[in-house]
Coordinates of C-alpha atoms (C1' of nucleotides) in Angstrom, one line a residue:
Chain A
M1 CA -3.9 173.8 58.7
K2 CA -0.9 173.4 56.5
H3 CA 2.4 174.7 57.9
N4 CA 5.4 173.3 59.6
L5 CA 5.8 175.5 62.5
T6 CA 8.1 174.1 65.1
V7 CA 8.4 175.5 68.6
Y8 CA 10.9 174.8 71.3
N9 CA 9.2 173.0 74.1
T10 CA 11.0 173.6 77.4
L11 CA 9.4 170.4 78.7
T12 CA 11.1 168.2 76.2
R13 CA 14.0 170.5 75.4
K14 CA 13.3 170.0 71.8
K15 CA 11.7 171.7 68.8
E16 CA 8.4 170.1 68.1
L17 CA 5.9 170.5 65.3
F18 CA 3.1 172.7 66.6
K19 CA -0.2 170.8 66.5
P20 CA -3.0 172.4 68.5
L21 CA -5.6 170.3 70.3
K22 CA -8.5 171.6 68.3
E23 CA -7.8 173.1 65.0
P24 CA -8.3 175.7 63.9
F25 CA -8.3 177.0 67.5
A26 CA -5.1 177.7 69.5
G27 CA -5.0 178.6 73.1
M28 CA -2.1 180.5 74.7
Y29 CA -1.5 181.6 78.3
V30 CA 1.3 184.0 79.2
C31 CA 2.3 185.2 82.6
G32 CA 1.7 188.9 82.7
P33 CA 3.1 191.6 85.0
T34 CA 2.7 192.1 88.7
V35 CA 1.4 195.6 88.8
Y36 CA 3.3 197.2 91.6
G37 CA 5.8 199.2 89.6
D38 CA 6.4 201.0 86.4
P39 CA 6.9 198.8 83.3
H40 CA 10.6 198.4 82.3
L41 CA 12.6 196.9 79.5
G42 CA 12.2 193.5 81.0
H43 CA 8.5 193.6 80.7
A44 CA 8.8 194.6 77.0
R45 CA 10.5 191.4 76.0
P46 CA 7.9 188.7 76.8
A47 CA 5.1 191.1 75.7
I48 CA 6.8 191.6 72.3
V49 CA 7.9 188.0 72.0
F50 CA 4.5 186.5 72.6
D51 CA 2.9 189.3 70.6
L52 CA 5.0 187.9 67.7
V53 CA 3.7 184.4 68.5
F54 CA 0.2 185.6 68.7
R55 CA 0.5 187.5 65.4
Y56 CA 2.2 184.6 63.6
L57 CA -0.3 182.0 64.7
K58 CA -3.1 184.3 63.5
H59 CA -1.3 184.8 60.2
L60 CA -1.1 181.0 59.8
G61 CA -4.9 181.0 60.1
Y62 CA -5.5 179.9 63.7
K63 CA -8.2 181.4 65.7
V64 CA -6.1 182.2 68.8
R65 CA -7.3 182.8 72.2
Y66 CA -4.5 184.6 74.0
V67 CA -4.8 185.0 77.7
R68 CA -2.4 187.1 79.7
N69 CA -3.0 187.8 83.3
I70 CA -2.5 190.8 85.5
T71 CA -1.2 189.8 88.9
D72 CA -2.8 192.1 91.4
V73 CA -2.7 190.0 94.6
G74 CA -0.5 187.6 96.2
H75 CA 3.1 187.2 95.3
L76 CA 4.5 187.2 98.7
E77 CA 7.5 189.3 99.1
Q78 CA 9.2 186.6 101.1
D79 CA 8.1 183.2 102.0
L80 CA 7.7 184.2 105.6
D81 CA 4.7 184.1 107.8
E82 CA 4.8 187.8 108.2
G83 CA 5.5 188.3 104.5
E84 CA 3.2 190.8 102.9
D85 CA 2.5 191.0 99.3
K86 CA 4.2 193.5 97.0
I87 CA 1.1 195.4 96.2
A88 CA 0.0 195.8 99.8
K89 CA 3.5 197.0 100.7
K90 CA 3.5 199.5 97.9
A91 CA 0.1 200.7 99.0
R92 CA 1.2 201.2 102.5
L93 CA 4.3 203.0 101.5
E94 CA 2.3 205.3 99.3
K95 CA -0.7 205.5 101.7
I96 CA -3.3 204.6 99.1
E97 CA -5.7 201.8 98.5
P98 CA -4.1 198.6 97.0
M99 CA -6.5 198.7 94.1
E100 CA -5.4 202.2 93.4
V101 CA -1.8 200.9 93.0
V102 CA -3.1 198.2 90.8
Q103 CA -5.2 200.5 88.6
Y104 CA -2.4 203.0 88.2
Y105 CA 0.3 200.5 87.2
S106 CA -2.1 198.5 85.0
D107 CA -2.9 201.7 83.1
R108 CA 0.8 202.4 82.8
Y109 CA 1.5 198.9 81.5
Y110 CA -1.3 199.1 78.9
H111 CA -0.1 202.6 77.8
F112 CA 3.5 201.5 77.2
M113 CA 2.5 198.2 75.6
E114 CA 0.4 200.2 73.2
L115 CA 3.3 202.4 72.3
L116 CA 5.3 199.3 71.6
N117 CA 2.5 198.2 69.3
V118 CA 1.8 195.1 71.3
E119 CA -1.7 193.9 70.5
R120 CA -4.1 193.4 73.4
P121 CA -4.6 189.8 74.3
S122 CA -8.0 188.2 73.9
I123 CA -8.5 188.1 77.7
E124 CA -6.6 189.9 80.4
P125 CA -7.9 188.4 83.6
R126 CA -6.9 189.7 87.1
A127 CA -6.1 187.5 90.0
S128 CA -8.2 189.5 92.3
G129 CA -11.2 188.9 90.1
H130 CA -10.8 185.1 90.3
I131 CA -10.6 184.4 94.0
I132 CA -13.6 182.1 93.7
E133 CA -12.0 180.0 91.0
Q134 CA -8.8 179.9 93.0
I135 CA -10.6 178.7 96.2
S136 CA -12.4 176.1 94.1
M137 CA -9.1 174.9 92.8
I138 CA -7.7 174.6 96.3
E139 CA -10.7 172.6 97.3
R140 CA -10.1 170.2 94.4
I141 CA -6.4 169.9 95.4
L142 CA -7.4 169.1 99.0
K143 CA -10.0 166.6 97.8
A144 CA -7.4 164.9 95.7
G145 CA -5.2 164.7 98.9
Y146 CA -2.3 166.9 97.9
G147 CA -2.9 169.8 100.2
Y148 CA -3.0 170.3 103.9
V149 CA -4.4 173.0 106.2
V150 CA -2.4 174.6 109.0
N151 CA -3.6 177.5 111.1
G152 CA -5.9 178.8 108.3
S153 CA -3.2 178.5 105.6
V154 CA -3.2 175.8 102.9
Y155 CA 0.0 174.2 101.5
F156 CA 0.7 172.0 98.6
D157 CA 2.3 168.7 99.6
V158 CA 5.2 168.5 97.2
E159 CA 6.7 165.3 98.6
K160 CA 3.5 163.4 98.2
Y161 CA 3.0 164.8 94.7
N162 CA 6.5 163.6 93.8
K163 CA 5.6 160.0 94.7
S164 CA 3.1 159.8 91.8
Y165 CA 4.5 162.5 89.5
H166 CA 7.8 164.2 88.9
Y167 CA 8.0 167.5 90.6
G168 CA 10.7 169.4 88.7
K169 CA 10.2 167.9 85.3
L170 CA 10.0 171.3 83.6
S171 CA 13.1 172.8 85.2
G172 CA 15.0 169.5 85.2
R173 CA 15.3 169.2 89.0
K174 CA 15.1 166.3 91.4
L175 CA 13.2 166.6 94.6
E176 CA 16.1 165.2 96.6
D177 CA 18.3 167.9 95.3
L178 CA 15.8 170.6 96.0
I179 CA 15.3 169.4 99.6
A180 CA 19.1 169.2 100.1
N181 CA 19.5 172.8 98.8
T182 CA 16.6 174.4 100.5
R183 CA 17.8 177.4 102.4
E184 CA 17.0 177.8 106.0
L185 CA 14.3 180.4 106.1
E186 CA 12.6 181.5 109.2
G187 CA 8.9 181.1 109.7
Q188 CA 8.5 177.9 107.8
A189 CA 7.3 176.0 110.8
E190 CA 3.9 175.6 109.3
K191 CA 5.1 173.6 106.3
R192 CA 5.7 170.0 106.6
N193 CA 8.5 170.3 104.1
P194 CA 10.4 173.4 103.1
V195 CA 9.7 172.7 99.4
D196 CA 6.0 172.9 99.9
F197 CA 4.3 176.0 98.7
A198 CA 1.3 178.0 99.8
L199 CA -2.1 177.7 98.1
W200 CA -3.8 180.0 100.6
K201 CA -2.2 182.2 103.2
K202 CA -4.0 183.4 106.3
A203 CA -3.6 187.2 106.4
P204 CA -2.0 188.7 109.4
P205 CA -4.0 191.4 111.1
D206 CA -2.3 194.3 109.3
H207 CA -2.5 192.8 105.9
I208 CA -4.8 195.0 103.8
M209 CA -5.6 192.7 100.9
R210 CA -7.8 189.9 102.2
W211 CA -10.7 187.7 101.1
S212 CA -12.7 185.2 103.0
S213 CA -12.3 181.6 102.3
P214 CA -13.2 178.3 104.0
W215 CA -9.9 178.3 105.8
S216 CA -9.3 181.9 106.9
E217 CA -9.4 185.5 105.8
G218 CA -6.4 185.7 103.6
F219 CA -5.1 185.6 100.1
P220 CA -4.2 183.1 97.4
G221 CA -0.7 181.6 96.9
W222 CA 1.4 182.9 94.1
H223 CA 1.2 180.1 91.6
L224 CA -2.4 179.5 91.9
E225 CA -3.9 182.3 89.8
C226 CA -2.3 181.1 86.6
S227 CA -3.6 177.6 87.0
A228 CA -7.0 178.8 87.9
M229 CA -7.4 181.3 85.2
G230 CA -5.7 179.2 82.6
T231 CA -8.2 176.4 83.3
K232 CA -11.1 178.8 83.3
Y233 CA -10.5 180.5 80.0
L234 CA -8.5 177.8 78.0
G235 CA -9.8 174.6 79.5
E236 CA -8.2 171.9 81.5
E237 CA -5.8 171.2 78.7
F238 CA -4.5 173.9 76.3
D239 CA -1.7 174.5 73.7
I240 CA 0.9 177.0 74.7
H241 CA 2.0 178.4 78.0
G242 CA 4.6 181.2 77.9
G243 CA 6.6 183.3 80.3
G244 CA 10.0 184.5 81.2
M245 CA 12.7 181.9 82.0
D246 CA 12.9 183.2 85.5
L247 CA 9.4 181.8 86.1
L248 CA 10.4 178.3 85.2
F249 CA 11.1 177.5 88.8
P250 CA 9.3 177.5 91.0
H251 CA 6.3 179.3 89.4
H252 CA 5.6 177.0 86.4
E253 CA 6.6 173.9 88.3
G254 CA 4.0 174.8 90.9
E255 CA 1.4 175.4 88.1
I256 CA 2.1 172.0 86.6
A257 CA 1.6 170.3 90.0
Q258 CA -1.5 172.1 90.9
S259 CA -3.3 171.6 87.6
R260 CA -2.2 168.0 87.4
V261 CA -3.9 167.1 90.7
A262 CA -6.8 169.5 90.6
N263 CA -7.8 168.6 87.0
G264 CA -6.4 165.1 86.7
K265 CA -4.4 165.9 83.7
D266 CA -1.4 168.0 82.5
A267 CA -2.7 171.3 81.4
V268 CA 0.0 172.5 79.0
R269 CA 1.3 171.0 75.8
Y270 CA 4.0 173.4 74.8
W271 CA 5.9 175.5 77.3
L272 CA 7.7 178.5 75.8
H273 CA 10.1 180.6 77.7
N274 CA 11.8 183.9 76.7
N275 CA 15.2 184.6 77.9
M276 CA 16.3 187.7 80.0
I277 CA 17.6 191.1 79.0
T278 CA 21.0 191.8 80.4
I279 CA 22.6 195.0 81.1
N280 CA 26.4 195.0 81.2
G281 CA 26.1 191.2 81.1
K282 CA 23.9 191.1 84.2
K283 CA 20.2 190.3 84.3
M284 CA 18.1 193.4 84.4
G285 CA 15.6 193.2 87.2
K286 CA 13.6 195.5 89.4
S287 CA 14.9 193.9 92.5
L288 CA 18.5 194.3 91.3
G289 CA 18.0 198.0 90.9
N290 CA 19.3 198.1 87.4
A291 CA 16.0 198.2 85.5
V292 CA 15.4 200.9 83.0
T293 CA 11.8 201.8 82.7
L294 CA 10.1 202.2 79.4
E295 CA 9.4 205.8 80.2
E296 CA 13.1 206.5 80.8
L297 CA 13.9 204.6 77.6
F298 CA 11.5 206.6 75.5
S299 CA 12.6 209.9 77.0
G300 CA 16.3 209.2 77.4
K301 CA 16.2 210.2 81.1
H302 CA 18.4 207.6 82.8
P303 CA 22.0 207.8 83.7
L304 CA 22.8 204.8 81.5
L305 CA 21.1 206.3 78.5
E306 CA 23.0 208.5 76.0
Q307 CA 19.8 209.4 74.2
A308 CA 16.1 208.6 73.9
Y309 CA 15.0 205.5 72.0
S310 CA 11.7 205.3 70.3
P311 CA 9.2 202.5 71.0
M312 CA 9.8 200.9 67.6
T313 CA 13.6 201.0 68.1
I314 CA 13.0 199.0 71.2
R315 CA 10.7 196.6 69.5
F316 CA 13.1 196.1 66.6
F317 CA 16.0 195.7 69.0
I318 CA 14.2 192.9 70.8
L319 CA 13.1 191.2 67.6
Q320 CA 16.6 191.3 66.3
A321 CA 17.5 188.7 68.8
H322 CA 16.0 185.2 69.1
Y323 CA 13.6 185.0 72.1
R324 CA 15.5 182.2 73.7
S325 CA 18.8 184.1 73.8
T326 CA 19.8 186.6 76.3
L327 CA 19.9 190.1 74.9
D328 CA 22.5 192.5 76.0
F329 CA 21.5 196.1 76.4
S330 CA 23.8 199.0 75.4
N331 CA 23.6 202.4 73.8
E332 CA 25.7 201.2 70.9
A333 CA 23.4 198.2 70.2
L334 CA 20.3 200.3 70.6
R335 CA 21.7 203.0 68.2
G336 CA 22.5 200.2 65.8
A337 CA 18.9 199.0 66.0
E338 CA 17.6 202.5 65.4
K339 CA 19.7 202.9 62.3
G340 CA 18.8 199.5 60.9
L341 CA 15.1 200.0 61.5
K342 CA 15.3 203.3 59.6
R343 CA 17.0 201.6 56.7
L344 CA 14.3 199.0 56.6
M345 CA 11.5 201.5 56.7
T346 CA 13.2 203.7 54.0
G347 CA 13.4 200.7 51.7
I348 CA 9.8 199.8 52.2
E349 CA 8.8 203.4 51.4
L350 CA 10.8 203.1 48.2
L351 CA 9.2 199.8 47.4
N352 CA 5.8 201.2 47.6
K353 CA 6.7 203.9 45.1
L354 CA 8.1 201.5 42.5
S355 CA 6.1 200.6 39.4
P356 CA 6.4 197.4 37.5
S357 CA 8.4 197.1 34.3
E358 CA 6.5 196.1 31.2
N359 CA 8.8 193.4 30.0
N360 CA 9.4 190.3 32.1
Q361 CA 13.1 190.0 32.1
D362 CA 14.3 187.1 34.1
P363 CA 13.3 187.9 37.6
G364 CA 14.2 184.3 38.3
S365 CA 12.6 182.8 41.4
R366 CA 14.2 185.3 43.7
I367 CA 11.0 186.6 45.1
K368 CA 9.6 183.1 45.6
D369 CA 12.9 182.2 47.4
L370 CA 12.7 185.2 49.6
V371 CA 9.2 184.5 50.6
A372 CA 10.1 180.9 51.3
S373 CA 13.0 181.8 53.5
C374 CA 10.9 184.2 55.5
Y375 CA 8.4 181.5 56.2
A376 CA 11.2 179.1 57.0
A377 CA 12.7 181.5 59.5
M378 CA 9.4 182.0 61.4
N379 CA 8.5 178.3 61.3
D380 CA 11.8 177.6 62.9
D381 CA 10.8 178.5 66.4
F382 CA 9.9 182.1 65.5
N383 CA 13.4 183.0 64.4
S384 CA 12.8 186.7 64.0
P385 CA 16.5 187.7 63.6
V386 CA 16.9 185.4 60.6
L387 CA 13.6 186.8 59.2
I388 CA 14.9 190.3 59.6
A389 CA 18.2 189.3 57.9
N390 CA 16.1 188.0 54.9
L391 CA 14.2 191.3 54.8
F392 CA 17.5 193.2 54.6
D393 CA 18.7 191.0 51.8
G394 CA 15.5 191.7 50.0
L395 CA 16.3 195.4 50.3
K396 CA 19.1 195.0 47.8
M397 CA 16.6 193.7 45.3
I398 CA 14.4 196.8 45.9
Y399 CA 17.3 199.1 45.2
A400 CA 18.3 197.1 42.1
L401 CA 14.7 197.6 40.9
K402 CA 14.9 201.3 41.5
E403 CA 18.2 201.5 39.5
G404 CA 16.6 199.5 36.8
K405 CA 19.1 196.7 37.2
M406 CA 16.3 194.3 37.8
K407 CA 12.8 194.0 36.4
L408 CA 9.6 192.6 37.8
T409 CA 6.2 192.0 36.4
T410 CA 3.2 193.6 38.0
K411 CA 2.4 190.3 39.8
E412 CA 5.9 189.9 41.1
L413 CA 6.1 193.4 42.4
M414 CA 2.8 192.9 44.2
Q415 CA 4.1 189.8 45.8
L416 CA 7.2 191.6 47.0
K417 CA 5.1 194.5 48.4
E418 CA 2.8 192.0 50.1
L419 CA 5.8 190.2 51.6
Y420 CA 7.1 193.3 53.3
D421 CA 3.6 194.5 54.3
T422 CA 2.8 191.2 55.9
Y423 CA 6.1 190.5 57.6
V424 CA 7.1 193.9 58.7
F425 CA 3.8 195.3 59.8
D426 CA 1.5 192.4 60.5
I427 CA 3.9 189.8 61.9
L428 CA 6.8 191.8 63.3
G429 CA 4.3 194.5 64.3
L430 CA 6.6 197.3 63.4
K431 CA 5.3 200.7 62.2
D432 CA 6.7 203.7 60.5
E433 CA 7.2 206.3 63.1
T434 CA 8.7 209.0 61.0
S435 CA 5.7 210.5 59.3
A436 CA 3.4 209.8 62.2
D437 CA 2.8 213.3 63.6
Q438 CA 3.2 215.7 60.8
S439 CA 0.4 218.1 60.3
E440 CA -0.7 219.2 56.9
T441 CA 0.3 222.8 57.7
V442 CA 3.8 221.8 58.6
D443 CA 4.0 219.7 55.4
E444 CA 3.0 222.6 53.2
L445 CA 5.3 225.0 55.0
M446 CA 8.2 222.7 54.5
N447 CA 7.3 222.2 50.9
M448 CA 7.4 226.0 50.5
I449 CA 10.8 226.3 52.2
I450 CA 12.2 223.6 50.1
K451 CA 11.0 225.2 47.0
M452 CA 12.6 228.5 48.0
R453 CA 15.8 226.8 48.7
K454 CA 15.6 225.1 45.3
N455 CA 15.2 228.4 43.6
A456 CA 18.3 229.7 45.3
R457 CA 20.2 226.6 44.3
D458 CA 19.1 226.9 40.7
K459 CA 20.5 230.4 40.7
K460 CA 23.6 229.0 42.4
E461 CA 23.0 231.3 45.4
W462 CA 24.7 228.9 47.7
D463 CA 24.9 231.3 50.7
Q464 CA 21.1 231.6 50.6
S465 CA 20.5 227.9 50.2
D466 CA 23.0 226.9 52.9
Q467 CA 21.6 229.4 55.3
I468 CA 18.1 227.8 54.9
R469 CA 19.6 224.4 55.5
D470 CA 21.6 225.5 58.6
E471 CA 18.7 227.4 60.1
L472 CA 16.4 224.4 59.7
A473 CA 19.1 222.1 61.2
K474 CA 19.1 224.3 64.3
L475 CA 15.4 223.5 64.6
G476 CA 16.2 219.8 64.3
I477 CA 15.0 219.5 60.8
N478 CA 17.4 217.9 58.3
I479 CA 17.3 218.5 54.6
K480 CA 18.3 215.6 52.5
D481 CA 19.1 216.2 48.8
T482 CA 18.4 213.3 46.6
N483 CA 18.3 212.9 42.9
E484 CA 14.5 213.4 42.9
G485 CA 14.7 216.6 44.9
A486 CA 15.0 217.5 48.5
T487 CA 13.2 215.8 51.4
W488 CA 13.1 216.7 55.0
E489 CA 13.1 214.9 58.3
K490 CA 12.6 215.9 61.9
E491 CA 15.1 214.5 64.3
Chain B
rG1 C1' 27.2 174.0 97.2
rG2 C1' 23.3 171.8 93.6
rU3 C1' 21.1 172.2 88.5
rC4 C1' 21.7 174.5 83.9
rU5 C1' 23.1 177.9 80.0
rC6 C1' 26.6 180.5 77.3
rG7 C1' 31.5 182.3 75.4
rU8 C1' 31.2 184.3 67.4
rG9 C1' 35.1 190.1 64.0
rG10 C1' 35.0 197.3 67.3
rC11 C1' 29.4 196.6 69.1
rC12 C1' 24.7 193.7 68.7
rG13 C1' 23.4 189.2 66.9
rA14 C1' 22.2 184.4 63.5
rG15 C1' 24.4 179.6 63.0
rC16 C1' 22.8 172.8 65.1
rG17 C1' 29.2 169.0 60.6
rG18 C1' 30.9 171.0 54.5
rC19 C1' 28.1 176.4 51.1
rU20 C1' 28.5 185.0 52.2
rA21 C1' 23.9 185.3 58.0
rG22 C1' 22.2 190.2 58.9
rG23 C1' 22.4 195.1 61.3
rC24 C1' 25.5 199.1 63.4
rG25 C1' 30.3 201.1 63.2
rG26 C1' 35.2 201.2 60.0
rC27 C1' 37.4 201.5 55.2
rG28 C1' 36.9 202.4 49.7
rG29 C1' 33.6 204.2 45.9
rU30 C1' 29.0 206.4 43.3
rC31 C1' 26.0 210.7 43.6
rU32 C1' 26.6 216.0 45.0
rG33 C1' 28.2 223.4 44.4
rC34 C1' 29.7 221.9 49.5
rA35 C1' 28.0 219.0 53.4
rA36 C1' 24.6 215.5 55.0
rA37 C1' 21.6 211.6 53.5
rA38 C1' 21.1 207.6 50.3
rC39 C1' 23.1 203.6 47.5
rC40 C1' 27.2 200.1 45.9
rG41 C1' 31.6 197.4 47.3
rU42 C1' 34.9 195.6 51.2
rA43 C1' 38.0 193.9 55.6
rU44 C1' 38.1 191.8 60.6
rA45 C1' 35.4 185.9 63.9
rC46 C1' 34.2 181.7 66.0
rA47 C1' 37.7 181.8 74.5
rG48 C1' 42.1 178.2 75.0
rC49 C1' 44.1 173.2 74.6
rG50 C1' 43.3 168.3 73.0
rG51 C1' 40.1 164.6 70.5
rU52 C1' 36.4 162.4 66.8
rU53 C1' 35.9 163.2 61.3
rC54 C1' 37.8 163.2 54.6
rG55 C1' 36.0 167.9 56.8
rA56 C1' 34.2 171.5 63.1
rA57 C1' 32.2 177.9 65.1
rU58 C1' 28.9 173.6 64.9
rC59 C1' 30.1 166.8 68.1
rC60 C1' 33.2 164.9 72.7
rG61 C1' 36.8 166.0 76.9
rC62 C1' 39.5 169.3 79.8
rU63 C1' 40.9 174.5 81.2
rC64 C1' 39.7 179.5 81.7
rG65 C1' 35.7 183.1 81.7
rA66 C1' 30.6 184.9 82.1
rG67 C1' 25.6 184.3 83.4
rA68 C1' 20.8 182.1 85.1
rC69 C1' 17.8 179.3 88.5
rC70 C1' 17.8 177.2 93.5
rU71 C1' 14.1 183.6 97.3
rC72 C1' 9.9 188.1 94.7
rC73 C1' 11.3 189.0 89.6
rA74 C1' 9.6 189.4 82.6

RNA sequence: GGUCUCGUGGCCGAGCGGCUAGGCGGCGGUCUGCAAAACCGUAUACAGCGGUUCGAAUCCGCUCGAGACCUCCA
């Protein structure tokens, strides 16, 4: 495959040329949501970022298998013996079955991801459906000598692991520092060392989510599912593992250790991490109580929101920042994204209406250059903000064509159209929202009204024409007079 | 406390040693019966102080400030 895509590998802290294990195949695993709450803006970022990666890899010609899990068990609320997992807690609070909670929030997640035009991954495995694989992995870890059983729970022996491997190599930590900084938490008596983590937890009597295992009735530890499912669907070694930066430690560190000893090799070749979304400079997080859900965002019903923002505005907003930078949320920034996206879409609409000029009059290599810089941006660790800047630059060319200040041959115009089509819709995954829900009847009615207004205008009956415009404005319909006649738009 | 990241014009956000990022907003203009929209043009920046260099937003040091991880989190 010919390309020079470089990706920033958290493991090496460098950009590296992307070379998959088995061309033309590429395998990617991304940590998905824990389905115990409504999806919020924070969920949108990794979903959109890795959707971009997925789309671009496919565009380059790879046959991509993209696996994104749904976490529906485990994830202890606290690392305490009596800790219960989030889903069980939510279920108890709402007096429903845990799987009901899981079903409900999974559906919500899928619904909102679809609105954001996030493509469904190739496989979306659930932790609860892979208990057998997880148990088998624990057995392999025990067999390798890196786990120990206490009272029906199984723990990973981090200190022993660190003697042969480097625990903390992904997050840049040293075990001594970790041990020195471990907080004193209660109920850790079972562990040999506070840095050890659970592979299997024996369920307390009142814990509702439980499965039988060789050690106890219980549930798997919280790093295990990703190791087990990644191995199952992508093999013992695969190309990309993605997730939020907040998962770097300890989640991904745990994954590395588990896979290493269970499979005898490092599983992941490129670790990619998206940065966080901040709100007033602080990380947005469910546990911090400052998360804005996607539903609130799309409806505008949240104290922080001055208006509703469409799914594509959110998508564009996220893509306008590089995935490894924090992205600060504000109404002003969001409004800016909304306007910018509209400008881009209007330009594309115009482009599609343009016809080529007969004579080829020095188009230069501007289109070739534009195409090249778009590829260069994406090949540079998926630099979507630079890509978008290039697309805005190209807009000037489109308007110059319209004004007749520039001429393009049929072939060149086709190339330009193809560029926008490919990059805006296929790769960035944006879509035009404006004309989405107009029925034919409405269209024809509006054409009729515009015609009537034009008649009035032709007769210079300004009172009449302004009245039509004002009345429509009250209905949220804006008339825009252009040189080619009037168009309308619903707010 | 430990580890790490970052501080760019009113706002968001690229930039990885020399060449205009881009978007939103502002200002000026074109178009227009008026208005809006649209388009064109344009100003404002690199937290501070030192250092390296012919040359620094970009490298180094210090100061100040913000944030992340170390506990579930995207």
